[in-house]
Every structure is written in structure tokens, then in C-alpha cells.
Amino acid sequence: MIQFKVNHIQVFRLIALFFFFLFSARMVPAQEPAKKKMDEMWEGKGNVNAETNLSRGKLFRDGKYAMFIHWGLYSQIGNQWKGKTYYGIAEWIMNSNMANITLQEYMAVAKDFNPVNFNAKAIAQLAKDAGMKYIVVTSKHHDGFAMFHSKDNKFNIVDATPFKRDPMIELAQACKNAGLGFGFYYSQNQDWTAPGGNGGPQKDEQGNKKSFDDFFKEKCYPQVKQITTEYGPIELVWFDTPGGMDKKYAEQLVELVHKNQPGAYVSGRVGHNLGDYTTLGDMEVPKQNVEGLWESVDVTNDSWGYAGYDQNWKSPKEILTRALSTVARGGTYMLNVGPKPDGTIPEQAAMALLNSGTWIKKYPQTIYGAKASPWKHALPWGDATVQGNKISLLVYDWPVSGHLYLSGLRSEITSVKLLNNGKHEPLLFSKKNGWIDILVPAKAPEMLVSVVEITVKGDPKANSIQSIDPQIETTIHADFATAINCEKNGKSWMEKFGEWKHINEVIKWTTNSKLEWEVEVLKPGYYQTELNYTGVGRLVWKIESSGGAIVQNQQNSSSVYSWYPMGWMKFEHPGKYTLSVSLLGGDKEKASLSAIKFKKID
């Protein structure tokens, strides 16, 4: 009796173990990308030799402004999973840093995904009214779910959902009818539900081991072939996170896209410097001009895909200034919207896009075909773009004094005009100490951004020296400083998961360290100084000018970058100065400085 009971228990345990391993093999959560952080996987640098091929990417080069759409199965979840809200980018909801959803649980969401209010024509019209020149939409993100009717994998919107339509066919046609370009996003490396994909299961449902090569041949390559052959002309294919993927695979994808779509660009994130242009980091607008063909990709709130909690929308002015400053740095700006589960664009995003689009219709020359600012950086009150021998001064902060000050322009001016509701009103100006003083109305003609157009002889030329405006608060970033016995480098971090911030910081301070800027001052007098830094405990900073003025003070610090007032600095006369910042006391090893700020005391 006892022996029978022991055998019964053993048999029961064996059966339990069998079903446990069988079940767990089918319930493997998405594996994390091997030893690489999200930003380490971007690798977006393009091939500089590709930039001379003018047969491709005309809308990218000249249009300068596009709509990105992140839409997929994750939109149905909207960052709400099993009664809990997860804060971060929606399309990474499966990740262990978010909800850590298993494959089976995630794939089961497809049965509820039914975006019945999706209207391709309305989305294309929104992009057109917003002033955008093409649309790029996610055909497959890292979750592996295809938003088109894939012939090679049933995990797609037609076969796996009650929607039973291919929205990519509809959107491609809508873009064509609206006169917009059309392109696809495709995640070629990460696939968290496909066996063999980076971050996916290592075995298929039958228990067979699968390699990345299997994934590439069985899913990735066939799907890229389909999206480049069955949806008409394509402006570009936007690949993503290639980190760790062998070059041979990237080469095959580039060849495939260019073969099937000779006029299409391949994004830099195909990897291995094989793309037709460079893609910067997510949500990054650079502080200084960037050479070559490149783009900045950004969001209308904090997430790419739809996140139900996320109401932190960019205002029309913020959208506009980020787009204009990207063009002023020499790039193309692609701004994302994340449709809701029903397929509609959130009304807040649509409203902001339409309002900024109304401005673009009035001043198209500031974006379309525009060239980078000759100053190579932002100006204290705004920025500038160029068309031929005309400079558009983009005034974000209008001077109520009636004086708009401009330094560093080396070209001879033939006219200065205020653009106002279709009118070109001549403006008086004078030159003094290398600065131009433009007399403008006290009230800004535009609520968002006002435009002053300067016409010069020949190509516009300017000195890139930083200028301290006598009336507008002036921020000068570490990007433009010379680091002496300290280290200047780029830094990126996430506020929420996937919400990226980017700066240049100065670290590794010692008693012999110094950070120096060359600046131009128009009006002498006292200026309030502030430093932007992070650190631990109290820090003693010294700010010194070549004119002999010194500001030295101790202030506290924190783990986040914050502004700290240092004191008044006096400039005795107009002209050029060398400004230096040094760290005299405190924990130098943990201190990180990013910028200095000046505000004239009247």
C-alpha cells in the first residue's frame, strides 16, 4: 500500500513536470535584447556617399517635415495591463521594464483589436493640413505584429483580428490621393514574438531551435519584400534598432529596398553606416548644425504608441519651434502621432498639428527646401533658416522693446522686412559694434513665431560666436565651449522608460579644470548669471570674464539638472569676451555642468 502510494506520487510529479516544461516552453516571455540598452541599439549613422544620389528621397531632402505613425497591437493595451498603468513608451509594453507580458498573453490581445474608426483619408488630410510632406507608418514593430496582411506570418491585422482589413493599402492610397509621400517603419532586428528574432523565443511551437538567420529568412526578408512591392511607390523604409545584427543582413535589406523601390531612402538605423541618411537619437533636436543628410524623430506627447494616461501634449508653438530649429540645424523633422485603439488620432495631437500647420502655410519658405542657419546654432530669441540670399529670422521670443538685436552677420544687407499676413513691411535697421539693431513693432505680428526676412548680397555668411542679448535671457550650452582639463561628452537618459533627453555635459572636474566660451556683448552693464548642473552636495563655482569680472558662489546640487543663480557679472564695455567656469569646491567627481545663462539687469 505504501509502495503504491509512493509510485503514485512519483508518477504525478513526472506528469506535472512534463506539463510544466511544455507549458513554459510556450509561455516564454520576450527575451531582452542581448546586453544592449535601447539607445545602444539605435546605430543610426548613414552612408555619406549615399547623399550624392539625388534620384532618391526628394521629399526627405526638400520637404523637411513628415508624420510618423506608431500604431499596432500595443495601441489596444494603451499602457493599461491587468488593472495597472505602466508609464513609458507604449510599444515596449511587453518589455520587463514595463508590464513584462508573455507571448501568449500579448498575442491574445489581437482578438480584441478592432480599429473600426480608422479613416486613412482623414489621417492623410491631417498630415497635409499640418504641412507635412510624407507619412511613415509602422508596418511591424518590435512586438512582431504586422499591421498589413503578411503572406509569411499569420500574426497580422487581417488574419489575427476581427478588423480583417489591411489599413496599409488604404493609407498608401490616401497618401497618393492627397499628394503625400508614403513610407514604412519595419523592425528588422528585434521581434519579441517570432522564434529567432532578437528578443524573441529561441524555439518554435514544436520545440525546434530557431536562429536569427531562420527569423531573417522566414519572416523579416519576405515581409520587407512584400511592403516594398505591394503598396505602390515608397518614399523610404525606416528600419530600427540594428544593434548586434550582422552586416550581411543589413546589406541584403538595403539592396532589396533599392531594387524594389529605386526612389526610396533607407534610414540610417538599418545599421553599419549603410543607410541613405543619418537618424539622430529618439526625441533629439541638436544644439548646433549637423553636416550631411539627417533627421530628428520626435513625439507629440511622451510616447510613440498610444498611452491612455499620457496627456502631456506639445503645444502648437513647441511643435513649430522644434520643427523649425531642426531645419535650422540642417535636418528633417519627423513628428509622431499614436492612433487610439479605434484607429483615430487623439484630438489634442490633431489640434496642435493643425494650428502649427496653419502657420506653415503662411511661411512655407522657412521649412520647405530651406537651408541651415549660417550662425550654426540657435539665437537668443529664436533661430534662422535660409533660402538663396534670404534669411528668415524666426523670432520665438518677441522683443517688446521694439528692438531686435542680431550679431555676427557678415553679409551685406540689401533689405529687412517684417512678414505679416502676406505683407512684406520694410523695417529700419542700424549697425553698431558688429550688431544689427532692427526696429520692430512692440507687438508680435504672430502668436506662435514671427518672421523677419533679411535679404543679403550673395550667400548668407555669419560668425558662429555666441552672443549675449541685452534684453532676452540668453542660454549658452556646453556644446559651444572648450573644455580644459575636463571632459565634454554627450549624455542621454530616460525620464520615463523610453522618454529620452539629450545634452552635452562637462564632467571629470579637477582643480585645474576650466570651461571656456567666446562671447559677444552689445550693451555693457550687470548681468545675472546662472549655471545648469547636477551633482552631490554643495558646490563652489567660479565664473570669470577676460574683462576681469569674477562671480564666485556656493550653491547646492541635486541628481537632476537644475538652474542655480550665481550672481551679477559686470561687462565694462561692448565687444568680445572669454568667459570661463571652474569648480573650486565640492564633489568634483560627481559634478556635471551643461549650460550658463545671462539676463541683463536694468
Coordinates of C-alpha atoms in Angstrom, one line a residue:
M1 CA 0.0 0.0 0.0
I2 CA 2.8 2.4 0.9
Q3 CA 4.8 1.4 -2.1
F4 CA 1.8 2.1 -4.4
K5 CA 1.3 5.4 -2.8
V6 CA 5.0 6.4 -3.4
N7 CA 4.7 5.3 -7.1
H8 CA 1.5 7.3 -7.5
I9 CA 3.2 10.4 -6.2
Q10 CA 6.2 9.9 -8.4
V11 CA 4.0 9.4 -11.4
F12 CA 2.1 12.5 -10.5
R13 CA 5.3 14.5 -10.2
L14 CA 6.6 13.3 -13.6
I15 CA 3.3 14.2 -15.3
A16 CA 3.3 17.6 -13.6
L17 CA 6.9 18.3 -14.6
F18 CA 6.1 17.3 -18.2
F19 CA 3.2 19.7 -18.5
F20 CA 5.2 22.4 -16.7
F21 CA 8.0 22.3 -19.2
L22 CA 5.6 22.0 -22.1
F23 CA 3.6 25.0 -20.9
S24 CA 6.6 27.1 -20.0
A25 CA 8.1 26.5 -23.5
R26 CA 5.0 28.0 -25.0
M27 CA 4.8 30.8 -22.4
V28 CA 8.4 32.2 -22.7
P29 CA 8.4 35.9 -22.2
A30 CA 10.1 38.1 -24.7
Q31 CA 13.9 37.9 -24.1
E32 CA 15.7 41.1 -23.6
P33 CA 18.0 42.3 -26.4
A34 CA 21.3 40.8 -25.7
K35 CA 23.3 43.1 -23.4
K36 CA 22.4 46.3 -25.2
K37 CA 20.4 49.2 -23.9
M38 CA 17.8 50.9 -26.1
D39 CA 20.0 53.8 -27.2
E40 CA 22.9 51.5 -27.8
M41 CA 20.8 49.7 -30.4
W42 CA 19.9 52.8 -32.5
E43 CA 23.1 53.0 -34.5
G44 CA 21.6 55.5 -36.9
K45 CA 24.6 56.9 -38.8
G46 CA 24.1 56.9 -42.6
N47 CA 26.4 56.4 -45.5
V48 CA 27.9 59.8 -46.5
N49 CA 28.5 58.5 -50.0
A50 CA 24.7 57.9 -50.5
E51 CA 24.0 61.6 -50.2
T52 CA 25.1 62.3 -53.7
N53 CA 22.4 60.1 -55.2
L54 CA 19.7 62.7 -56.0
S55 CA 17.4 60.2 -57.6
R56 CA 16.2 59.1 -54.1
G57 CA 14.5 60.9 -51.2
K58 CA 13.4 64.1 -52.8
L59 CA 10.6 64.7 -50.3
F60 CA 13.0 63.9 -47.5
R61 CA 15.6 66.4 -48.7
D62 CA 13.2 69.2 -49.7
G63 CA 10.0 68.5 -47.7
K64 CA 11.8 68.7 -44.3
Y65 CA 8.7 67.8 -42.3
A66 CA 6.9 64.4 -42.0
M67 CA 4.4 62.4 -40.0
F68 CA 5.5 59.3 -38.1
I69 CA 2.7 56.9 -37.0
H70 CA 3.2 54.3 -34.3
W71 CA 0.2 52.1 -34.4
G72 CA -0.1 48.4 -33.5
L73 CA -1.4 45.8 -31.1
Y74 CA 0.1 47.8 -28.2
S75 CA -2.3 50.6 -29.0
Q76 CA -5.2 48.3 -27.9
I77 CA -3.4 48.0 -24.5
G78 CA -2.7 51.7 -24.2
N79 CA -0.3 51.1 -21.2
Q80 CA -3.1 49.6 -19.1
W81 CA -2.5 46.0 -18.2
K82 CA -4.4 43.9 -15.6
G83 CA -5.7 46.9 -13.9
K84 CA -2.3 48.7 -13.7
T85 CA -1.0 51.7 -15.5
Y86 CA 2.6 51.5 -16.9
Y87 CA 4.4 54.7 -17.6
G88 CA 6.7 54.8 -20.6
I89 CA 6.6 54.3 -24.4
A90 CA 3.6 52.1 -25.3
E91 CA 5.1 50.0 -28.0
W92 CA 7.5 48.5 -25.4
I93 CA 4.7 47.3 -23.1
M94 CA 5.9 43.7 -23.3
N95 CA 9.3 44.5 -22.0
S96 CA 10.4 43.6 -18.5
N97 CA 10.8 47.3 -17.7
M98 CA 7.2 47.7 -18.4
A99 CA 4.4 45.1 -18.0
N100 CA 6.6 42.0 -18.8
I101 CA 3.8 40.4 -20.8
T102 CA 4.2 36.9 -22.1
L103 CA 4.0 36.0 -25.7
Q104 CA 0.7 34.1 -25.4
E105 CA -1.0 36.9 -23.3
Y106 CA 0.2 39.5 -25.8
M107 CA -0.8 37.6 -28.9
A108 CA -4.2 37.0 -27.4
V109 CA -4.9 40.8 -27.4
A110 CA -5.3 40.6 -31.2
K111 CA -8.8 39.1 -30.8
D112 CA -10.0 42.4 -29.3
F113 CA -8.1 44.7 -31.7
N114 CA -10.8 46.2 -34.0
P115 CA -10.0 49.8 -35.0
V116 CA -13.4 50.4 -36.7
N117 CA -13.0 54.2 -36.8
F118 CA -9.7 54.1 -38.8
N119 CA -10.0 56.5 -41.6
A120 CA -7.0 56.7 -43.9
K121 CA -8.3 59.7 -45.8
A122 CA -8.7 61.7 -42.6
I123 CA -5.2 60.9 -41.4
A124 CA -3.6 61.8 -44.7
Q125 CA -5.6 65.0 -44.7
L126 CA -4.4 65.8 -41.2
A127 CA -0.8 65.3 -42.3
K128 CA -1.3 67.6 -45.3
D129 CA -3.1 70.3 -43.3
A130 CA -0.3 70.1 -40.7
G131 CA 2.2 71.0 -43.5
M132 CA 3.8 67.5 -43.6
K133 CA 5.1 66.1 -46.9
Y134 CA 5.0 62.4 -46.3
I135 CA 3.9 59.7 -43.8
V136 CA 5.9 56.8 -42.4
V137 CA 3.8 54.2 -40.5
T138 CA 4.8 51.1 -38.5
S139 CA 4.3 48.0 -40.6
K140 CA 5.8 45.8 -37.9
H141 CA 7.3 47.0 -34.6
H142 CA 9.4 45.0 -32.1
D143 CA 6.3 43.1 -30.9
G144 CA 6.2 41.3 -34.3
F145 CA 2.6 42.1 -35.1
A146 CA 2.2 43.1 -38.7
M147 CA -0.2 46.0 -39.5
F148 CA -0.5 44.7 -43.0
H149 CA -1.7 41.4 -44.5
S150 CA 1.5 39.5 -44.2
K151 CA 1.8 36.4 -46.5
D152 CA 4.5 34.9 -44.3
N153 CA 3.2 35.2 -40.8
K154 CA -0.4 34.9 -39.5
F155 CA 0.3 37.3 -36.6
N156 CA -1.1 40.3 -38.6
I157 CA -4.1 42.6 -38.5
V158 CA -6.0 40.7 -41.2
D159 CA -5.6 37.1 -40.0
A160 CA -5.5 37.6 -36.2
T161 CA -8.0 40.4 -35.6
P162 CA -11.7 41.0 -36.2
F163 CA -10.8 44.0 -38.3
K164 CA -10.0 41.9 -41.3
R165 CA -8.7 44.8 -43.4
D166 CA -5.3 45.9 -44.5
P167 CA -5.0 49.5 -43.4
M168 CA -1.7 49.9 -45.2
I169 CA -3.4 49.6 -48.5
E170 CA -5.9 52.3 -47.5
L171 CA -3.2 54.6 -46.1
A172 CA -1.0 54.2 -49.2
Q173 CA -3.8 55.1 -51.5
A174 CA -4.9 58.0 -49.3
C175 CA -1.4 59.5 -49.3
K176 CA -1.3 59.2 -53.1
N177 CA -4.6 60.9 -53.4
A178 CA -3.5 63.7 -51.1
G179 CA -0.2 64.2 -52.9
L180 CA 1.8 63.0 -50.0
G181 CA 4.7 60.5 -49.9
F182 CA 4.3 57.2 -48.1
G183 CA 6.8 55.0 -46.3
F184 CA 7.1 52.1 -43.8
Y185 CA 8.7 51.6 -40.5
Y186 CA 9.9 48.0 -40.1
S187 CA 11.7 46.4 -37.1
Q188 CA 14.3 44.2 -38.8
N189 CA 16.3 43.1 -35.8
Q190 CA 14.0 42.9 -32.7
D191 CA 11.0 40.7 -32.9
W192 CA 9.7 39.5 -29.5
T193 CA 7.1 37.0 -30.8
A194 CA 8.9 35.4 -33.7
P195 CA 11.2 32.5 -33.0
G196 CA 14.8 33.5 -33.6
G197 CA 14.1 37.2 -33.6
N198 CA 16.2 39.4 -31.3
G199 CA 14.4 39.3 -28.0
G200 CA 12.1 36.6 -29.2
P201 CA 11.8 32.9 -28.2
Q202 CA 14.6 30.6 -29.1
K203 CA 12.3 27.7 -30.1
D204 CA 9.2 27.4 -32.2
E205 CA 6.0 25.9 -31.0
Q206 CA 7.2 22.4 -32.0
G207 CA 10.3 22.9 -29.8
N208 CA 12.7 23.3 -32.7
K209 CA 15.6 25.7 -32.1
K210 CA 15.5 28.8 -34.2
S211 CA 18.3 31.2 -35.0
F212 CA 18.3 34.8 -36.1
D213 CA 19.1 33.5 -39.6
D214 CA 15.9 31.5 -39.5
F215 CA 13.9 34.6 -38.5
F216 CA 15.5 36.7 -41.2
K217 CA 14.8 34.2 -44.0
E218 CA 11.4 33.1 -42.8
K219 CA 9.9 36.4 -41.7
C220 CA 12.0 39.6 -42.0
Y221 CA 13.2 39.4 -45.6
P222 CA 9.9 38.2 -47.0
Q223 CA 7.9 40.9 -45.2
V224 CA 10.2 43.7 -46.3
K225 CA 9.9 42.3 -49.8
Q226 CA 6.1 42.5 -49.5
I227 CA 6.0 46.0 -48.2
T228 CA 8.3 47.2 -50.9
T229 CA 6.4 45.6 -53.8
E230 CA 2.7 45.7 -53.0
Y231 CA 1.9 49.2 -51.8
G232 CA 3.0 51.4 -54.6
P233 CA 5.8 54.0 -54.6
I234 CA 7.5 54.4 -51.3
E235 CA 9.4 57.4 -50.0
L236 CA 11.5 55.5 -47.5
V237 CA 11.8 52.4 -45.4
W238 CA 12.6 53.3 -41.8
F239 CA 14.4 50.4 -40.1
D240 CA 15.2 50.5 -36.3
T241 CA 17.5 49.2 -33.5
P242 CA 20.0 47.2 -35.6
G243 CA 22.4 46.8 -32.7
G244 CA 24.0 43.4 -32.7
M245 CA 22.7 42.4 -36.2
D246 CA 25.3 41.2 -38.6
K247 CA 26.2 43.5 -41.5
K248 CA 25.3 40.8 -44.1
Y249 CA 21.6 41.1 -43.1
A250 CA 21.7 44.9 -43.3
E251 CA 23.3 44.7 -46.8
Q252 CA 20.6 42.4 -48.0
L253 CA 17.8 44.7 -46.8
V254 CA 19.4 47.8 -48.4
E255 CA 19.8 46.0 -51.7
L256 CA 16.2 44.7 -51.5
V257 CA 14.7 48.2 -50.8
H258 CA 16.7 49.9 -53.5
K259 CA 15.9 47.2 -56.0
N260 CA 12.2 47.3 -55.4
Q261 CA 11.9 51.0 -54.8
P262 CA 14.7 52.8 -56.7
G263 CA 13.5 56.2 -55.4
A264 CA 13.3 55.2 -51.8
Y265 CA 15.6 56.1 -49.0
V266 CA 16.7 53.6 -46.3
S267 CA 17.0 55.0 -42.9
G268 CA 20.4 55.1 -41.0
R269 CA 19.0 52.6 -38.5
V270 CA 19.4 49.8 -40.9
G271 CA 22.9 49.8 -39.3
H272 CA 26.5 49.5 -40.3
N273 CA 26.5 53.0 -41.9
L274 CA 24.6 51.6 -44.8
G275 CA 21.5 53.9 -44.7
D276 CA 21.0 56.8 -47.1
Y277 CA 20.9 59.3 -44.3
T278 CA 21.5 59.6 -40.5
T279 CA 18.9 59.3 -37.9
L280 CA 19.7 61.0 -34.5
G281 CA 18.6 59.7 -31.2
D282 CA 14.9 59.5 -30.3
M283 CA 13.4 62.9 -29.4
E284 CA 16.7 64.7 -30.1
V285 CA 16.9 68.2 -31.6
P286 CA 20.6 69.1 -31.8
K287 CA 22.1 72.4 -30.4
Q288 CA 24.5 73.0 -33.3
N289 CA 24.4 72.4 -37.0
V290 CA 24.9 68.8 -38.2
E291 CA 26.5 68.2 -41.6
G292 CA 25.1 65.8 -44.2
L293 CA 21.6 64.4 -44.6
W294 CA 19.9 63.6 -41.3
E295 CA 16.6 63.6 -39.4
S296 CA 15.2 64.1 -36.0
V297 CA 12.3 61.9 -34.9
D298 CA 10.1 63.3 -32.2
V299 CA 6.7 62.7 -30.4
T300 CA 3.6 64.9 -29.9
N301 CA 3.4 63.8 -26.2
D302 CA 5.8 61.5 -24.3
S303 CA 5.1 58.1 -26.1
W304 CA 5.3 56.9 -29.6
G305 CA 2.4 54.4 -29.4
Y306 CA -0.9 55.3 -27.8
A307 CA -0.7 55.5 -24.0
G308 CA -4.1 56.3 -22.4
Y309 CA -2.6 58.2 -19.4
D310 CA -0.3 60.5 -21.5
Q311 CA -1.9 63.9 -21.8
N312 CA 1.5 65.8 -21.9
W313 CA 1.0 67.2 -25.4
K314 CA 3.3 69.5 -27.1
S315 CA 1.7 72.9 -27.8
P316 CA 1.4 74.2 -31.4
K317 CA 4.3 76.6 -30.6
E318 CA 6.6 73.8 -29.2
I319 CA 5.9 71.6 -32.3
L320 CA 6.6 74.5 -34.6
T321 CA 9.8 75.7 -32.8
R322 CA 11.2 72.2 -32.7
A323 CA 10.5 71.6 -36.4
L324 CA 12.0 75.0 -37.3
S325 CA 15.1 74.5 -35.2
T326 CA 15.6 71.1 -36.7
V327 CA 15.5 72.6 -40.2
A328 CA 17.8 75.4 -39.0
R329 CA 20.3 72.8 -37.8
G330 CA 20.2 71.3 -41.3
G331 CA 17.9 68.4 -40.8
T332 CA 14.4 66.9 -41.5
Y333 CA 11.8 66.7 -38.7
M334 CA 9.5 63.7 -38.4
L335 CA 6.9 64.1 -35.8
N336 CA 4.9 61.1 -34.4
V337 CA 1.3 60.5 -33.6
G338 CA -0.1 57.4 -31.9
P339 CA -3.6 56.4 -33.0
K340 CA -6.0 55.2 -30.4
P341 CA -7.3 51.6 -30.3
D342 CA -10.2 52.6 -32.6
G343 CA -7.8 54.0 -35.2
T344 CA -8.4 57.7 -34.7
I345 CA -5.7 60.3 -34.0
P346 CA -6.1 61.9 -30.4
E347 CA -7.8 65.2 -30.8
Q348 CA -5.2 67.0 -28.8
A349 CA -2.4 66.0 -31.2
A350 CA -4.6 66.8 -34.2
M351 CA -5.4 70.3 -32.8
A352 CA -1.8 71.1 -32.2
L353 CA -0.7 69.9 -35.6
L354 CA -3.5 71.9 -37.4
N355 CA -2.6 75.1 -35.5
S356 CA 1.1 74.8 -36.3
G357 CA 0.2 73.8 -39.9
T358 CA -1.8 77.0 -40.4
W359 CA 1.4 78.9 -39.6
I360 CA 3.5 76.8 -42.0
K361 CA 1.0 77.5 -44.8
K362 CA 1.7 81.2 -44.3
Y363 CA 5.5 80.9 -44.2
P364 CA 6.4 77.8 -46.2
Q365 CA 9.8 79.2 -47.2
T366 CA 11.0 78.8 -43.6
I367 CA 10.8 75.0 -43.9
Y368 CA 10.5 73.5 -47.5
G369 CA 13.8 73.4 -49.2
A370 CA 15.3 75.7 -46.5
K371 CA 19.0 75.5 -45.7
A372 CA 20.7 75.6 -42.3
S373 CA 21.3 78.7 -40.3
P374 CA 24.6 80.5 -41.1
W375 CA 25.1 81.1 -37.4
K376 CA 25.2 77.3 -36.9
H377 CA 23.2 77.5 -33.7
A378 CA 20.1 79.0 -32.2
L379 CA 19.9 82.7 -31.5
P380 CA 18.9 84.2 -28.1
W381 CA 15.4 85.0 -29.3
G382 CA 14.9 82.2 -31.8
D383 CA 16.6 80.8 -34.9
A384 CA 17.1 81.2 -38.7
T385 CA 16.8 79.3 -41.9
V386 CA 17.9 80.3 -45.4
Q387 CA 16.5 80.3 -49.0
G388 CA 19.1 81.6 -51.5
N389 CA 20.1 85.0 -50.4
K390 CA 17.2 85.5 -48.0
I391 CA 17.4 84.8 -44.3
S392 CA 14.3 84.1 -42.3
L393 CA 14.8 85.2 -38.7
L394 CA 12.4 83.1 -36.7
V395 CA 11.5 85.0 -33.6
Y396 CA 10.2 82.7 -30.9
D397 CA 10.5 85.4 -28.1
W398 CA 9.4 88.8 -29.5
P399 CA 11.2 91.8 -28.0
V400 CA 8.6 94.2 -26.6
S401 CA 11.2 97.0 -26.6
G402 CA 10.9 97.4 -30.3
H403 CA 14.5 96.4 -30.9
L404 CA 15.6 93.1 -32.4
Y405 CA 19.3 92.6 -31.9
L406 CA 21.4 90.4 -34.2
S407 CA 25.1 89.8 -34.0
G408 CA 27.6 88.1 -36.3
L409 CA 26.1 88.7 -39.8
R410 CA 28.9 89.2 -42.2
S411 CA 26.9 89.6 -45.4
E412 CA 25.9 93.0 -46.8
I413 CA 22.2 93.7 -46.2
T414 CA 20.0 94.9 -49.0
S415 CA 16.7 94.9 -47.2
V416 CA 15.0 93.9 -44.0
K417 CA 11.2 93.2 -44.0
L418 CA 8.6 92.0 -41.5
L419 CA 6.4 89.3 -42.9
N420 CA 2.9 89.8 -41.7
N421 CA -0.2 88.1 -43.2
G422 CA 1.1 88.2 -46.7
K423 CA 2.6 91.6 -46.4
H424 CA 6.3 92.5 -46.6
E425 CA 6.7 95.6 -44.5
P426 CA 10.1 97.3 -44.7
L427 CA 12.0 97.7 -41.4
L428 CA 14.6 100.3 -40.4
F429 CA 17.9 99.0 -39.1
S430 CA 21.3 100.2 -38.0
K431 CA 24.7 98.7 -37.3
K432 CA 26.8 99.3 -34.2
N433 CA 29.8 97.3 -32.7
G434 CA 29.1 94.5 -35.1
W435 CA 25.5 94.2 -34.1
I436 CA 22.4 94.9 -36.2
D437 CA 19.6 96.8 -34.4
I438 CA 16.3 96.1 -36.3
L439 CA 13.4 98.4 -35.3
V440 CA 10.3 96.2 -35.0
P441 CA 6.7 96.8 -33.7
A442 CA 6.3 96.4 -30.0
K443 CA 3.6 93.8 -30.5
A444 CA 4.5 90.5 -32.2
P445 CA 2.6 90.0 -35.5
E446 CA 2.2 86.3 -34.9
M447 CA 1.2 84.4 -31.8
L448 CA 3.5 81.4 -32.5
V449 CA 6.6 82.6 -34.4
S450 CA 7.1 85.9 -36.1
V451 CA 9.3 86.2 -39.2
V452 CA 11.7 88.9 -40.2
E453 CA 13.3 88.5 -43.6
I454 CA 16.8 89.7 -44.4
T455 CA 18.0 89.9 -48.0
V456 CA 21.7 90.0 -48.5
K457 CA 24.2 90.1 -51.3
G458 CA 25.4 86.6 -52.2
D459 CA 25.2 83.6 -49.9
P460 CA 24.4 84.5 -46.3
K461 CA 27.5 84.3 -44.0
A462 CA 27.7 84.8 -40.3
N463 CA 30.1 84.3 -37.4
S464 CA 29.2 81.5 -35.1
I465 CA 30.3 83.2 -31.9
Q466 CA 27.8 83.1 -29.1
S467 CA 26.1 86.5 -28.4
I468 CA 24.6 87.7 -25.1
D469 CA 21.4 89.6 -25.9
P470 CA 20.8 92.8 -23.9
Q471 CA 17.1 92.1 -23.3
I472 CA 16.4 88.4 -23.9
E473 CA 17.6 85.9 -21.4
T474 CA 20.5 84.1 -23.1
T475 CA 21.4 80.4 -22.6
I476 CA 24.8 79.2 -23.8
H477 CA 25.3 75.5 -23.8
A478 CA 28.4 73.5 -23.1
D479 CA 28.3 72.3 -26.7
F480 CA 30.0 75.5 -27.7
A481 CA 32.7 75.6 -25.0
T482 CA 36.3 74.5 -25.0
A483 CA 37.0 72.0 -22.2
I484 CA 40.4 72.4 -20.5
N485 CA 41.5 69.5 -18.2
C486 CA 37.9 68.3 -18.0
E487 CA 35.8 66.2 -20.4
K488 CA 32.9 67.2 -22.6
N489 CA 30.7 64.5 -24.0
G490 CA 27.1 63.7 -25.0
K491 CA 24.7 62.3 -22.4
S492 CA 21.3 60.6 -22.9
W493 CA 18.9 59.4 -20.3
M494 CA 15.3 58.4 -19.9
E495 CA 12.8 60.4 -17.8
K496 CA 10.2 57.7 -18.1
F497 CA 11.0 54.4 -19.8
G498 CA 11.7 55.3 -23.4
E499 CA 11.3 59.1 -23.0
W500 CA 14.7 60.3 -24.0
K501 CA 16.6 63.5 -23.1
H502 CA 19.9 64.6 -24.6
I503 CA 22.5 67.1 -23.6
N504 CA 26.3 67.7 -23.7
E505 CA 27.8 67.7 -20.3
V506 CA 31.2 68.6 -18.8
I507 CA 32.5 66.2 -16.2
K508 CA 35.7 65.0 -14.6
W509 CA 36.4 68.3 -12.9
T510 CA 39.7 68.9 -11.1
T511 CA 41.4 71.9 -9.5
N512 CA 42.9 72.6 -12.9
S513 CA 39.8 72.3 -14.9
K514 CA 38.2 75.1 -16.9
L515 CA 35.4 75.6 -19.4
E516 CA 35.7 78.5 -21.8
W517 CA 33.3 80.3 -24.2
E518 CA 33.9 83.1 -26.6
V519 CA 31.0 85.5 -26.5
E520 CA 29.9 88.9 -27.9
V521 CA 28.3 91.6 -25.7
L522 CA 26.4 94.5 -27.1
K523 CA 25.5 96.5 -24.0
P524 CA 27.8 96.8 -21.0
G525 CA 26.4 96.6 -17.5
Y526 CA 25.4 94.0 -15.0
Y527 CA 24.0 90.5 -15.9
Q528 CA 22.6 87.9 -13.6
T529 CA 24.4 84.6 -14.2
E530 CA 23.1 81.1 -13.6
L531 CA 24.6 77.7 -14.1
N532 CA 22.8 74.5 -15.0
Y533 CA 24.3 71.4 -13.4
T534 CA 23.9 68.3 -11.4
G535 CA 25.9 66.9 -8.6
V536 CA 26.1 65.8 -5.0
G537 CA 26.1 68.3 -2.1
R538 CA 27.2 71.9 -2.1
L539 CA 29.5 73.1 -5.0
V540 CA 31.6 76.2 -5.3
W541 CA 31.7 77.6 -8.8
K542 CA 33.7 80.5 -10.2
I543 CA 32.7 82.4 -13.3
E544 CA 35.4 84.8 -14.8
S545 CA 35.5 87.1 -17.8
S546 CA 38.5 88.3 -19.7
G547 CA 37.5 91.8 -18.6
G548 CA 38.4 90.9 -15.0
A549 CA 35.0 90.4 -13.6
I550 CA 34.6 87.4 -11.2
V551 CA 31.5 85.8 -9.8
Q552 CA 32.1 83.1 -7.2
N553 CA 29.4 81.3 -5.2
Q554 CA 28.4 78.2 -3.4
Q555 CA 25.1 76.5 -4.2
N556 CA 23.6 73.2 -3.6
S557 CA 23.1 70.5 -6.2
S558 CA 20.7 67.6 -7.0
S559 CA 20.5 64.5 -9.1
V560 CA 18.6 66.3 -11.9
Y561 CA 19.9 69.2 -14.0
S562 CA 18.7 72.5 -12.4
W563 CA 19.5 76.2 -12.7
Y564 CA 21.3 77.8 -9.8
P565 CA 21.8 81.6 -9.5
M566 CA 25.5 82.5 -9.1
G567 CA 25.4 86.3 -9.0
W568 CA 25.8 89.5 -11.1
M569 CA 28.6 89.8 -13.6
K570 CA 29.6 93.2 -15.0
F571 CA 30.7 93.7 -18.6
E572 CA 32.5 97.1 -18.7
H573 CA 32.3 97.7 -22.4
P574 CA 30.8 96.1 -25.6
G575 CA 32.8 93.6 -27.6
K576 CA 34.2 90.1 -27.3
Y577 CA 35.0 88.3 -24.1
T578 CA 36.3 85.0 -23.0
L579 CA 34.2 83.5 -20.2
S580 CA 35.4 80.7 -18.1
V581 CA 33.8 78.4 -15.5
S582 CA 35.8 76.4 -12.9
L583 CA 34.8 74.3 -10.0
L584 CA 36.6 75.3 -6.8
G585 CA 35.0 73.2 -4.1
G586 CA 32.7 70.2 -3.5
D587 CA 32.5 66.7 -5.0
K588 CA 34.2 67.4 -8.4
E589 CA 33.9 63.7 -9.5
K590 CA 30.1 63.8 -9.5
A591 CA 29.6 67.3 -10.8
S592 CA 28.2 67.7 -14.4
L593 CA 27.7 71.2 -16.0
S594 CA 25.6 71.7 -19.1
A595 CA 25.0 75.4 -19.6
I596 CA 25.4 79.0 -18.4
K597 CA 22.7 81.7 -18.6
F598 CA 22.7 85.5 -18.7
K599 CA 20.0 88.1 -18.0
K600 CA 20.7 91.8 -18.1
I601 CA 19.8 93.8 -15.0
D602 CA 18.0 97.0 -15.9

